């Protein structure tokens, strides 16, 4: 049995509207980009994330790459239409606290550094 998407559910049961589906998709995209950013900072890793919406062909990229290993990926997308929406580690909003009282990566990283120096 195939999994149903929220759009299919909308047609059958009167579930979420197209607007609600777009908002959910945007929240999930922003969430995965935020997680990739946190992973890059906390694990000292180069991260490259690409998301392509099948329906519209719209491409979103996130790049946290200090070594330049993923630069060929970015240059490959320069000719793509519609133009990809590019995000980097510099344009991710920095919040002080996240949900459920957990600290964000910056604060957690500061605490890790302070324990290392003791």
C-alpha positions as a printed Julia matrix, in Angstrom:
118×3 Matrix{Float64}:
   0.0    0.0     0.0
   1.42   3.38   -1.01
   1.83   6.13    1.57
  -0.58   9.01    1.22
   0.7   12.58    1.01
  -1.23  15.42    2.63
  -2.39  16.53   -0.83
  -3.93  13.12   -1.51
  -5.54  13.24    1.9
  -7.03  16.64    1.01
  -8.77  15.2    -2.05
 -10.2   12.21   -0.18
 -11.06  13.41    3.31
 -11.09  17.18    3.19
  -7.79  17.33    5.13
  -5.16  20.07    5.0
  -5.47  22.71    2.31
  -2.81  23.43   -0.29
  -1.81  26.48    1.72
  -1.34  24.4     4.87
   0.68  21.87    2.87
   2.98  24.6     1.51
   3.47  26.02    5.01
   4.29  22.57    6.39
   6.75  21.96    3.55
   8.44  25.32    4.2
   8.7   24.65    7.96
  10.25  21.24    7.33
  12.71  22.69    4.79
  13.78  25.41    7.22
  14.08  22.8     9.98
  16.36  20.53    7.98
  18.51  23.51    6.93
  18.79  24.58   10.58
  19.78  21.03   11.58
  22.43  20.95    8.83
  23.79  24.27   10.1
  23.94  23.02   13.69
  25.64  19.81   12.57
  28.24  21.81   10.67
  29.03  23.97   13.7
  28.97  21.31   16.42
  30.74  18.54   14.48
  33.16  20.79   12.57
  31.94  19.31    9.28
  31.52  20.58    5.73
  27.85  20.2     4.81
  26.1   20.43    1.46
  22.33  20.03    1.26
  20.19  20.19   -1.86
  16.39  20.09   -1.98
  14.48  20.0    -5.28
  10.7   20.23   -5.36
   9.44  17.77   -7.96
   6.35  19.74   -8.95
   7.9   23.14   -9.6
  11.53  22.18  -10.08
  12.52  24.82   -7.51
  15.92  24.08   -5.93
  17.05  25.12   -2.45
  20.67  24.65   -1.4
  22.51  24.99    1.88
  26.29  25.09    1.92
  28.56  25.14    4.97
  31.87  24.47    3.27
  35.13  26.03    4.36
  37.34  23.63    2.4
  35.75  24.22   -1.01
  35.01  20.53   -1.57
  31.38  21.27   -2.55
  32.1   24.24   -4.82
  31.7   22.06   -7.93
  28.15  21.27   -6.8
  27.31  24.97   -6.58
  28.89  25.78   -9.94
  26.94  22.93  -11.56
  23.66  24.55  -10.44
  24.48  28.0   -11.87
  22.85  27.13  -15.2
  19.74  25.66  -13.59
  16.35  27.33  -14.03
  14.54  28.43  -11.93
  17.54  29.91  -10.17
  18.33  27.97   -6.97
  17.71  29.66   -3.65
  21.07  29.49   -1.9
  21.7   29.56    1.83
  25.0   29.51    3.65
  26.06  29.28    7.26
  26.24  33.1     7.38
  22.56  33.69    6.55
  21.01  31.21    8.97
  19.24  33.11   11.77
  20.93  32.7    15.14
  18.51  32.14   18.0
  19.49  32.0    21.65
  17.2   29.11   22.64
  15.42  26.39   20.75
  12.26  24.49   21.6
  11.92  22.46   24.79
  14.52  24.54   26.63
  17.5   23.15   24.75
  20.34  25.49   23.95
  21.3   26.36   20.39
  24.61  25.27   18.91
  26.4   28.55   19.69
  25.62  28.41   23.4
  26.31  24.66   23.6
  29.62  25.16   21.79
  30.6   27.9    24.24
  29.92  25.55   27.17
  31.96  22.78   25.58
  34.87  25.18   25.04
  34.69  26.45   28.62
  34.86  22.9    30.01
  37.86  22.08   27.8
  39.85  25.05   29.13
  39.27  24.16   32.8
